[in-house]
């Protein structure tokens, strides 16, 4: 187990960065845990937004960036609607996700990271998600991981399960084989490009609320 040593300068720098990038005043959090009682995934993963916020405020950078909630948060914003101080913990998890990516930290839930990457790449290319492209991209990433670790049984299991899922979706007409583009795809691309440029310049890309 990693031992965390408190460094006030690093702690402050980390907390300020998360606050600026997420646009959330987490210092207002007084640990009432109203967010925790409504968190959609808290019970499943055994960790709640109030604890993540406390981790950030105290500057436990490594534990916060590697936390399971960072990837498993489903951005439902239930926590934010319950918070008496108007803190959107979903924005905090999103920010930590980006920071962990920038620091090339291996996600605690790699499959969720593949899902996330496949979603973003599809949206920025076509302006919407195309089921067939999305499933293909996600499966390729998952299988590559098994192949690299020579887990061939997992690869066959994945192919079998996904083929079954594909057939069932096709039967129910929930899987469209034709790639479709959204009318506003150029706008989606330019928003994304703008956000990336702002990020490079170290400016906040989250809208204020
Ligand atoms: S509801 Fe708000 S103030 Fe209460 S613990 Fe959660 S983030 Fe903190
Ligand atoms: S936005 Fe994330 S942290 Fe907040 S309630 Fe939903 S799953 Fe939990």
JSON list of N, CA and C in Angstrom, two decimals, residues 37-95:
[
{"chain": "A", "resi": 37, "resn": "UNK", "atom": "N", "xyz": [-25.49, 9.90, -0.46]},
{"chain": "A", "resi": 37, "resn": "UNK", "atom": "CA", "xyz": [-26.70, 9.07, -0.35]},
{"chain": "A", "resi": 37, "resn": "UNK", "atom": "C", "xyz": [-27.41, 8.95, -1.69]},
{"chain": "A", "resi": 38, "resn": "UNK", "atom": "N", "xyz": [-27.11, 9.82, -2.63]},
{"chain": "A", "resi": 38, "resn": "UNK", "atom": "CA", "xyz": [-27.81, 9.72, -3.91]},
{"chain": "A", "resi": 38, "resn": "UNK", "atom": "C", "xyz": [-26.93, 9.22, -5.04]},
{"chain": "A", "resi": 39, "resn": "UNK", "atom": "N", "xyz": [-25.66, 8.99, -4.77]},
{"chain": "A", "resi": 39, "resn": "UNK", "atom": "CA", "xyz": [-24.76, 8.62, -5.88]},
{"chain": "A", "resi": 39, "resn": "UNK", "atom": "C", "xyz": [-25.15, 7.27, -6.49]},
{"chain": "A", "resi": 40, "resn": "UNK", "atom": "N", "xyz": [-25.32, 7.30, -7.79]},
{"chain": "A", "resi": 40, "resn": "UNK", "atom": "CA", "xyz": [-25.79, 6.14, -8.53]},
{"chain": "A", "resi": 40, "resn": "UNK", "atom": "C", "xyz": [-24.85, 4.93, -8.41]},
{"chain": "A", "resi": 41, "resn": "UNK", "atom": "N", "xyz": [-23.56, 5.20, -8.33]},
{"chain": "A", "resi": 41, "resn": "UNK", "atom": "CA", "xyz": [-22.60, 4.08, -8.34]},
{"chain": "A", "resi": 41, "resn": "UNK", "atom": "C", "xyz": [-21.90, 3.88, -7.00]},
{"chain": "A", "resi": 42, "resn": "UNK", "atom": "N", "xyz": [-22.18, 4.76, -6.05]},
{"chain": "A", "resi": 42, "resn": "UNK", "atom": "CA", "xyz": [-21.47, 4.73, -4.76]},
{"chain": "A", "resi": 42, "resn": "UNK", "atom": "C", "xyz": [-21.52, 3.39, -4.06]},
{"chain": "A", "resi": 43, "resn": "UNK", "atom": "N", "xyz": [-22.72, 2.80, -4.02]},
{"chain": "A", "resi": 43, "resn": "UNK", "atom": "CA", "xyz": [-22.86, 1.54, -3.29]},
{"chain": "A", "resi": 43, "resn": "UNK", "atom": "C", "xyz": [-22.07, 0.43, -3.98]},
{"chain": "A", "resi": 44, "resn": "UNK", "atom": "N", "xyz": [-22.14, 0.42, -5.28]},
{"chain": "A", "resi": 44, "resn": "UNK", "atom": "CA", "xyz": [-21.46, -0.64, -6.05]},
{"chain": "A", "resi": 44, "resn": "UNK", "atom": "C", "xyz": [-19.95, -0.60, -5.88]},
{"chain": "A", "resi": 45, "resn": "UNK", "atom": "N", "xyz": [-19.39, 0.61, -5.94]},
{"chain": "A", "resi": 45, "resn": "UNK", "atom": "CA", "xyz": [-17.92, 0.67, -5.87]},
{"chain": "A", "resi": 45, "resn": "UNK", "atom": "C", "xyz": [-17.40, 0.92, -4.46]},
{"chain": "A", "resi": 46, "resn": "UNK", "atom": "N", "xyz": [-18.30, 1.20, -3.52]},
{"chain": "A", "resi": 46, "resn": "UNK", "atom": "CA", "xyz": [-17.87, 1.40, -2.13]},
{"chain": "A", "resi": 46, "resn": "UNK", "atom": "C", "xyz": [-17.11, 2.69, -1.92]},
{"chain": "A", "resi": 47, "resn": "UNK", "atom": "N", "xyz": [-17.43, 3.69, -2.73]},
{"chain": "A", "resi": 47, "resn": "UNK", "atom": "CA", "xyz": [-16.76, 4.98, -2.59]},
{"chain": "A", "resi": 47, "resn": "UNK", "atom": "C", "xyz": [-17.71, 6.07, -3.07]},
{"chain": "A", "resi": 48, "resn": "UNK", "atom": "N", "xyz": [-17.70, 7.21, -2.39]},
{"chain": "A", "resi": 48, "resn": "UNK", "atom": "CA", "xyz": [-18.70, 8.23, -2.70]},
{"chain": "A", "resi": 48, "resn": "UNK", "atom": "C", "xyz": [-18.06, 9.60, -2.98]},
{"chain": "A", "resi": 49, "resn": "UNK", "atom": "N", "xyz": [-18.82, 10.50, -3.67]},
{"chain": "A", "resi": 49, "resn": "UNK", "atom": "CA", "xyz": [-18.23, 11.79, -4.07]},
{"chain": "A", "resi": 49, "resn": "UNK", "atom": "C", "xyz": [-17.71, 12.65, -2.92]},
{"chain": "A", "resi": 50, "resn": "UNK", "atom": "N", "xyz": [-18.37, 12.60, -1.77]},
{"chain": "A", "resi": 50, "resn": "UNK", "atom": "CA", "xyz": [-17.90, 13.42, -0.63]},
{"chain": "A", "resi": 50, "resn": "UNK", "atom": "C", "xyz": [-16.47, 13.03, -0.25]},
{"chain": "A", "resi": 51, "resn": "UNK", "atom": "N", "xyz": [-16.18, 11.72, -0.32]},
{"chain": "A", "resi": 51, "resn": "UNK", "atom": "CA", "xyz": [-14.84, 11.26, 0.06]},
{"chain": "A", "resi": 51, "resn": "UNK", "atom": "C", "xyz": [-13.81, 11.66, -1.00]},
{"chain": "A", "resi": 52, "resn": "UNK", "atom": "N", "xyz": [-14.25, 11.65, -2.26]},
{"chain": "A", "resi": 52, "resn": "UNK", "atom": "CA", "xyz": [-13.33, 12.07, -3.33]},
{"chain": "A", "resi": 52, "resn": "UNK", "atom": "C", "xyz": [-13.00, 13.56, -3.18]},
{"chain": "A", "resi": 53, "resn": "UNK", "atom": "N", "xyz": [-14.02, 14.33, -2.84]},
{"chain": "A", "resi": 53, "resn": "UNK", "atom": "CA", "xyz": [-13.81, 15.77, -2.65]},
{"chain": "A", "resi": 53, "resn": "UNK", "atom": "C", "xyz": [-12.86, 16.03, -1.48]},
{"chain": "A", "resi": 54, "resn": "UNK", "atom": "N", "xyz": [-13.05, 15.28, -0.43]},
{"chain": "A", "resi": 54, "resn": "UNK", "atom": "CA", "xyz": [-12.15, 15.42, 0.73]},
{"chain": "A", "resi": 54, "resn": "UNK", "atom": "C", "xyz": [-10.71, 15.07, 0.34]},
{"chain": "A", "resi": 55, "resn": "UNK", "atom": "N", "xyz": [-10.57, 14.06, -0.49]},
{"chain": "A", "resi": 55, "resn": "UNK", "atom": "CA", "xyz": [-9.25, 13.63, -0.96]},
{"chain": "A", "resi": 55, "resn": "UNK", "atom": "C", "xyz": [-8.56, 14.76, -1.74]},
{"chain": "A", "resi": 56, "resn": "UNK", "atom": "N", "xyz": [-9.35, 15.44, -2.57]},
{"chain": "A", "resi": 56, "resn": "UNK", "atom": "CA", "xyz": [-8.80, 16.53, -3.37]},
{"chain": "A", "resi": 56, "resn": "UNK", "atom": "C", "xyz": [-8.41, 17.70, -2.47]},
{"chain": "A", "resi": 57, "resn": "UNK", "atom": "N", "xyz": [-9.31, 18.05, -1.54]},
{"chain": "A", "resi": 57, "resn": "UNK", "atom": "CA", "xyz": [-9.03, 19.19, -0.66]},
{"chain": "A", "resi": 57, "resn": "UNK", "atom": "C", "xyz": [-7.76, 18.94, 0.16]},
{"chain": "A", "resi": 58, "resn": "UNK", "atom": "N", "xyz": [-7.58, 17.71, 0.59]},
{"chain": "A", "resi": 58, "resn": "UNK", "atom": "CA", "xyz": [-6.40, 17.42, 1.42]},
{"chain": "A", "resi": 58, "resn": "UNK", "atom": "C", "xyz": [-5.16, 17.16, 0.55]},
{"chain": "A", "resi": 59, "resn": "UNK", "atom": "N", "xyz": [-5.34, 17.19, -0.77]},
{"chain": "A", "resi": 59, "resn": "UNK", "atom": "CA", "xyz": [-4.18, 17.10, -1.66]},
{"chain": "A", "resi": 59, "resn": "UNK", "atom": "C", "xyz": [-3.63, 15.70, -1.87]},
{"chain": "A", "resi": 60, "resn": "UNK", "atom": "N", "xyz": [-4.48, 14.69, -1.66]},
{"chain": "A", "resi": 60, "resn": "UNK", "atom": "CA", "xyz": [-4.01, 13.32, -1.90]},
{"chain": "A", "resi": 60, "resn": "UNK", "atom": "C", "xyz": [-4.15, 13.00, -3.39]},
{"chain": "A", "resi": 61, "resn": "UNK", "atom": "N", "xyz": [-3.25, 13.58, -4.14]},
{"chain": "A", "resi": 61, "resn": "UNK", "atom": "CA", "xyz": [-3.31, 13.57, -5.60]},
{"chain": "A", "resi": 61, "resn": "UNK", "atom": "C", "xyz": [-3.36, 12.15, -6.20]},
{"chain": "A", "resi": 62, "resn": "UNK", "atom": "N", "xyz": [-2.44, 11.33, -5.79]},
{"chain": "A", "resi": 62, "resn": "UNK", "atom": "CA", "xyz": [-2.34, 9.99, -6.38]},
{"chain": "A", "resi": 62, "resn": "UNK", "atom": "C", "xyz": [-3.63, 9.19, -6.15]},
{"chain": "A", "resi": 63, "resn": "UNK", "atom": "N", "xyz": [-4.10, 9.19, -4.90]},
{"chain": "A", "resi": 63, "resn": "UNK", "atom": "CA", "xyz": [-5.31, 8.43, -4.58]},
{"chain": "A", "resi": 63, "resn": "UNK", "atom": "C", "xyz": [-6.51, 8.98, -5.34]},
{"chain": "A", "resi": 64, "resn": "UNK", "atom": "N", "xyz": [-6.57, 10.30, -5.49]},
{"chain": "A", "resi": 64, "resn": "UNK", "atom": "CA", "xyz": [-7.71, 10.90, -6.20]},
{"chain": "A", "resi": 64, "resn": "UNK", "atom": "C", "xyz": [-7.68, 10.55, -7.68]},
{"chain": "A", "resi": 65, "resn": "UNK", "atom": "N", "xyz": [-6.49, 10.67, -8.31]},
{"chain": "A", "resi": 65, "resn": "UNK", "atom": "CA", "xyz": [-6.41, 10.40, -9.75]},
{"chain": "A", "resi": 65, "resn": "UNK", "atom": "C", "xyz": [-6.60, 8.92, -10.07]},
{"chain": "A", "resi": 66, "resn": "UNK", "atom": "N", "xyz": [-6.30, 8.07, -9.10]},
{"chain": "A", "resi": 66, "resn": "UNK", "atom": "CA", "xyz": [-6.43, 6.63, -9.36]},
{"chain": "A", "resi": 66, "resn": "UNK", "atom": "C", "xyz": [-7.74, 6.06, -8.81]},
{"chain": "A", "resi": 67, "resn": "UNK", "atom": "N", "xyz": [-8.60, 6.94, -8.33]},
{"chain": "A", "resi": 67, "resn": "UNK", "atom": "CA", "xyz": [-9.81, 6.46, -7.67]},
{"chain": "A", "resi": 67, "resn": "UNK", "atom": "C", "xyz": [-10.82, 5.85, -8.64]},
{"chain": "A", "resi": 68, "resn": "UNK", "atom": "N", "xyz": [-11.50, 4.79, -8.17]},
{"chain": "A", "resi": 68, "resn": "UNK", "atom": "CA", "xyz": [-12.46, 4.09, -9.03]},
{"chain": "A", "resi": 68, "resn": "UNK", "atom": "C", "xyz": [-13.62, 5.00, -9.45]},
{"chain": "A", "resi": 69, "resn": "UNK", "atom": "N", "xyz": [-14.02, 5.93, -8.58]},
{"chain": "A", "resi": 69, "resn": "UNK", "atom": "CA", "xyz": [-15.16, 6.79, -8.91]},
{"chain": "A", "resi": 69, "resn": "UNK", "atom": "C", "xyz": [-14.87, 7.69, -10.12]},
{"chain": "A", "resi": 70, "resn": "UNK", "atom": "N", "xyz": [-13.59, 8.00, -10.31]},
{"chain": "A", "resi": 70, "resn": "UNK", "atom": "CA", "xyz": [-13.21, 8.87, -11.44]},
{"chain": "A", "resi": 70, "resn": "UNK", "atom": "C", "xyz": [-13.69, 8.26, -12.77]},
{"chain": "A", "resi": 71, "resn": "UNK", "atom": "N", "xyz": [-13.54, 6.95, -12.91]},
{"chain": "A", "resi": 71, "resn": "UNK", "atom": "CA", "xyz": [-13.95, 6.32, -14.17]},
{"chain": "A", "resi": 71, "resn": "UNK", "atom": "C", "xyz": [-15.36, 5.76, -14.12]},
{"chain": "A", "resi": 72, "resn": "UNK", "atom": "N", "xyz": [-15.82, 5.42, -12.92]},
{"chain": "A", "resi": 72, "resn": "UNK", "atom": "CA", "xyz": [-17.14, 4.78, -12.86]},
{"chain": "A", "resi": 72, "resn": "UNK", "atom": "C", "xyz": [-18.29, 5.77, -12.68]},
{"chain": "A", "resi": 73, "resn": "UNK", "atom": "N", "xyz": [-17.98, 7.01, -12.41]},
{"chain": "A", "resi": 73, "resn": "UNK", "atom": "CA", "xyz": [-19.03, 8.03, -12.33]},
{"chain": "A", "resi": 73, "resn": "UNK", "atom": "C", "xyz": [-19.76, 8.09, -13.67]},
{"chain": "A", "resi": 74, "resn": "UNK", "atom": "N", "xyz": [-21.10, 8.07, -13.62]},
{"chain": "A", "resi": 74, "resn": "UNK", "atom": "CA", "xyz": [-21.86, 8.05, -14.87]},
{"chain": "A", "resi": 74, "resn": "UNK", "atom": "C", "xyz": [-22.39, 9.44, -15.25]},
{"chain": "A", "resi": 75, "resn": "UNK", "atom": "N", "xyz": [-21.86, 10.47, -14.59]},
{"chain": "A", "resi": 75, "resn": "UNK", "atom": "CA", "xyz": [-22.24, 11.86, -14.88]},
{"chain": "A", "resi": 75, "resn": "UNK", "atom": "C", "xyz": [-23.74, 12.07, -14.83]},
{"chain": "A", "resi": 76, "resn": "UNK", "atom": "N", "xyz": [-24.39, 11.48, -13.84]},
{"chain": "A", "resi": 76, "resn": "UNK", "atom": "CA", "xyz": [-25.84, 11.65, -13.72]},
{"chain": "A", "resi": 76, "resn": "UNK", "atom": "C", "xyz": [-26.18, 12.98, -13.04]},
{"chain": "A", "resi": 77, "resn": "UNK", "atom": "N", "xyz": [-25.22, 13.54, -12.33]},
{"chain": "A", "resi": 77, "resn": "UNK", "atom": "CA", "xyz": [-25.36, 14.83, -11.63]},
{"chain": "A", "resi": 77, "resn": "UNK", "atom": "C", "xyz": [-26.38, 14.82, -10.49]},
{"chain": "A", "resi": 78, "resn": "UNK", "atom": "N", "xyz": [-26.73, 13.63, -10.02]},
{"chain": "A", "resi": 78, "resn": "UNK", "atom": "CA", "xyz": [-27.63, 13.54, -8.87]},
{"chain": "A", "resi": 78, "resn": "UNK", "atom": "C", "xyz": [-26.98, 14.21, -7.66]},
{"chain": "A", "resi": 79, "resn": "UNK", "atom": "N", "xyz": [-25.68, 13.98, -7.51]},
{"chain": "A", "resi": 79, "resn": "UNK", "atom": "CA", "xyz": [-24.96, 14.57, -6.38]},
{"chain": "A", "resi": 79, "resn": "UNK", "atom": "C", "xyz": [-25.10, 16.09, -6.37]},
{"chain": "A", "resi": 80, "resn": "UNK", "atom": "N", "xyz": [-24.99, 16.69, -7.55]},
{"chain": "A", "resi": 80, "resn": "UNK", "atom": "CA", "xyz": [-25.06, 18.15, -7.65]},
{"chain": "A", "resi": 80, "resn": "UNK", "atom": "C", "xyz": [-26.42, 18.69, -7.30]},
{"chain": "A", "resi": 81, "resn": "UNK", "atom": "N", "xyz": [-27.48, 17.94, -7.67]},
{"chain": "A", "resi": 81, "resn": "UNK", "atom": "CA", "xyz": [-28.82, 18.44, -7.37]},
{"chain": "A", "resi": 81, "resn": "UNK", "atom": "C", "xyz": [-29.11, 18.36, -5.87]},
{"chain": "A", "resi": 82, "resn": "UNK", "atom": "N", "xyz": [-28.39, 17.50, -5.17]},
{"chain": "A", "resi": 82, "resn": "UNK", "atom": "CA", "xyz": [-28.63, 17.35, -3.72]},
{"chain": "A", "resi": 82, "resn": "UNK", "atom": "C", "xyz": [-27.73, 18.23, -2.88]},
{"chain": "A", "resi": 83, "resn": "UNK", "atom": "N", "xyz": [-26.67, 18.72, -3.48]},
{"chain": "A", "resi": 83, "resn": "UNK", "atom": "CA", "xyz": [-25.67, 19.43, -2.68]},
{"chain": "A", "resi": 83, "resn": "UNK", "atom": "C", "xyz": [-26.17, 20.81, -2.23]},
{"chain": "A", "resi": 84, "resn": "UNK", "atom": "N", "xyz": [-26.16, 21.09, -0.93]},
{"chain": "A", "resi": 84, "resn": "UNK", "atom": "CA", "xyz": [-26.60, 22.40, -0.46]},
{"chain": "A", "resi": 84, "resn": "UNK", "atom": "C", "xyz": [-25.65, 23.52, -0.87]},
{"chain": "A", "resi": 85, "resn": "UNK", "atom": "N", "xyz": [-24.46, 23.16, -1.29]},
{"chain": "A", "resi": 85, "resn": "UNK", "atom": "CA", "xyz": [-23.48, 24.18, -1.69]},
{"chain": "A", "resi": 85, "resn": "UNK", "atom": "C", "xyz": [-23.29, 24.22, -3.21]},
{"chain": "A", "resi": 86, "resn": "UNK", "atom": "N", "xyz": [-24.20, 23.55, -3.92]},
{"chain": "A", "resi": 86, "resn": "UNK", "atom": "CA", "xyz": [-24.19, 23.60, -5.38]},
{"chain": "A", "resi": 86, "resn": "UNK", "atom": "C", "xyz": [-22.89, 23.05, -6.00]},
{"chain": "A", "resi": 87, "resn": "UNK", "atom": "N", "xyz": [-22.33, 22.06, -5.37]},
{"chain": "A", "resi": 87, "resn": "UNK", "atom": "CA", "xyz": [-21.09, 21.47, -5.93]},
{"chain": "A", "resi": 87, "resn": "UNK", "atom": "C", "xyz": [-21.49, 20.31, -6.84]},
{"chain": "A", "resi": 88, "resn": "UNK", "atom": "N", "xyz": [-21.01, 20.35, -8.07]},
{"chain": "A", "resi": 88, "resn": "UNK", "atom": "CA", "xyz": [-21.26, 19.27, -9.01]},
{"chain": "A", "resi": 88, "resn": "UNK", "atom": "C", "xyz": [-20.06, 18.32, -8.97]},
{"chain": "A", "resi": 89, "resn": "UNK", "atom": "N", "xyz": [-20.20, 17.26, -8.18]},
{"chain": "A", "resi": 89, "resn": "UNK", "atom": "CA", "xyz": [-19.08, 16.31, -8.08]},
{"chain": "A", "resi": 89, "resn": "UNK", "atom": "C", "xyz": [-18.81, 15.63, -9.43]},
{"chain": "A", "resi": 90, "resn": "UNK", "atom": "N", "xyz": [-19.83, 15.56, -10.27]},
{"chain": "A", "resi": 90, "resn": "UNK", "atom": "CA", "xyz": [-19.65, 14.96, -11.60]},
{"chain": "A", "resi": 90, "resn": "UNK", "atom": "C", "xyz": [-18.62, 15.73, -12.42]},
{"chain": "A", "resi": 91, "resn": "UNK", "atom": "N", "xyz": [-18.57, 17.03, -12.21]},
{"chain": "A", "resi": 91, "resn": "UNK", "atom": "CA", "xyz": [-17.58, 17.86, -12.91]},
{"chain": "A", "resi": 91, "resn": "UNK", "atom": "C", "xyz": [-16.18, 17.59, -12.34]},
{"chain": "A", "resi": 92, "resn": "UNK", "atom": "N", "xyz": [-16.15, 17.30, -11.06]},
{"chain": "A", "resi": 92, "resn": "UNK", "atom": "CA", "xyz": [-14.86, 17.01, -10.42]},
{"chain": "A", "resi": 92, "resn": "UNK", "atom": "C", "xyz": [-14.31, 15.67, -10.95]},
{"chain": "A", "resi": 93, "resn": "UNK", "atom": "N", "xyz": [-15.20, 14.67, -11.04]},
{"chain": "A", "resi": 93, "resn": "UNK", "atom": "CA", "xyz": [-14.72, 13.37, -11.55]},
{"chain": "A", "resi": 93, "resn": "UNK", "atom": "C", "xyz": [-14.26, 13.51, -13.01]},
{"chain": "A", "resi": 94, "resn": "UNK", "atom": "N", "xyz": [-14.99, 14.32, -13.78]},
{"chain": "A", "resi": 94, "resn": "UNK", "atom": "CA", "xyz": [-14.62, 14.53, -15.19]},
{"chain": "A", "resi": 94, "resn": "UNK", "atom": "C", "xyz": [-13.23, 15.17, -15.29]},
{"chain": "A", "resi": 95, "resn": "UNK", "atom": "N", "xyz": [-12.99, 16.14, -14.43]},
{"chain": "A", "resi": 95, "resn": "UNK", "atom": "CA", "xyz": [-11.69, 16.83, -14.42]},
{"chain": "A", "resi": 95, "resn": "UNK", "atom": "C", "xyz": [-10.58, 15.86, -14.02]}
]
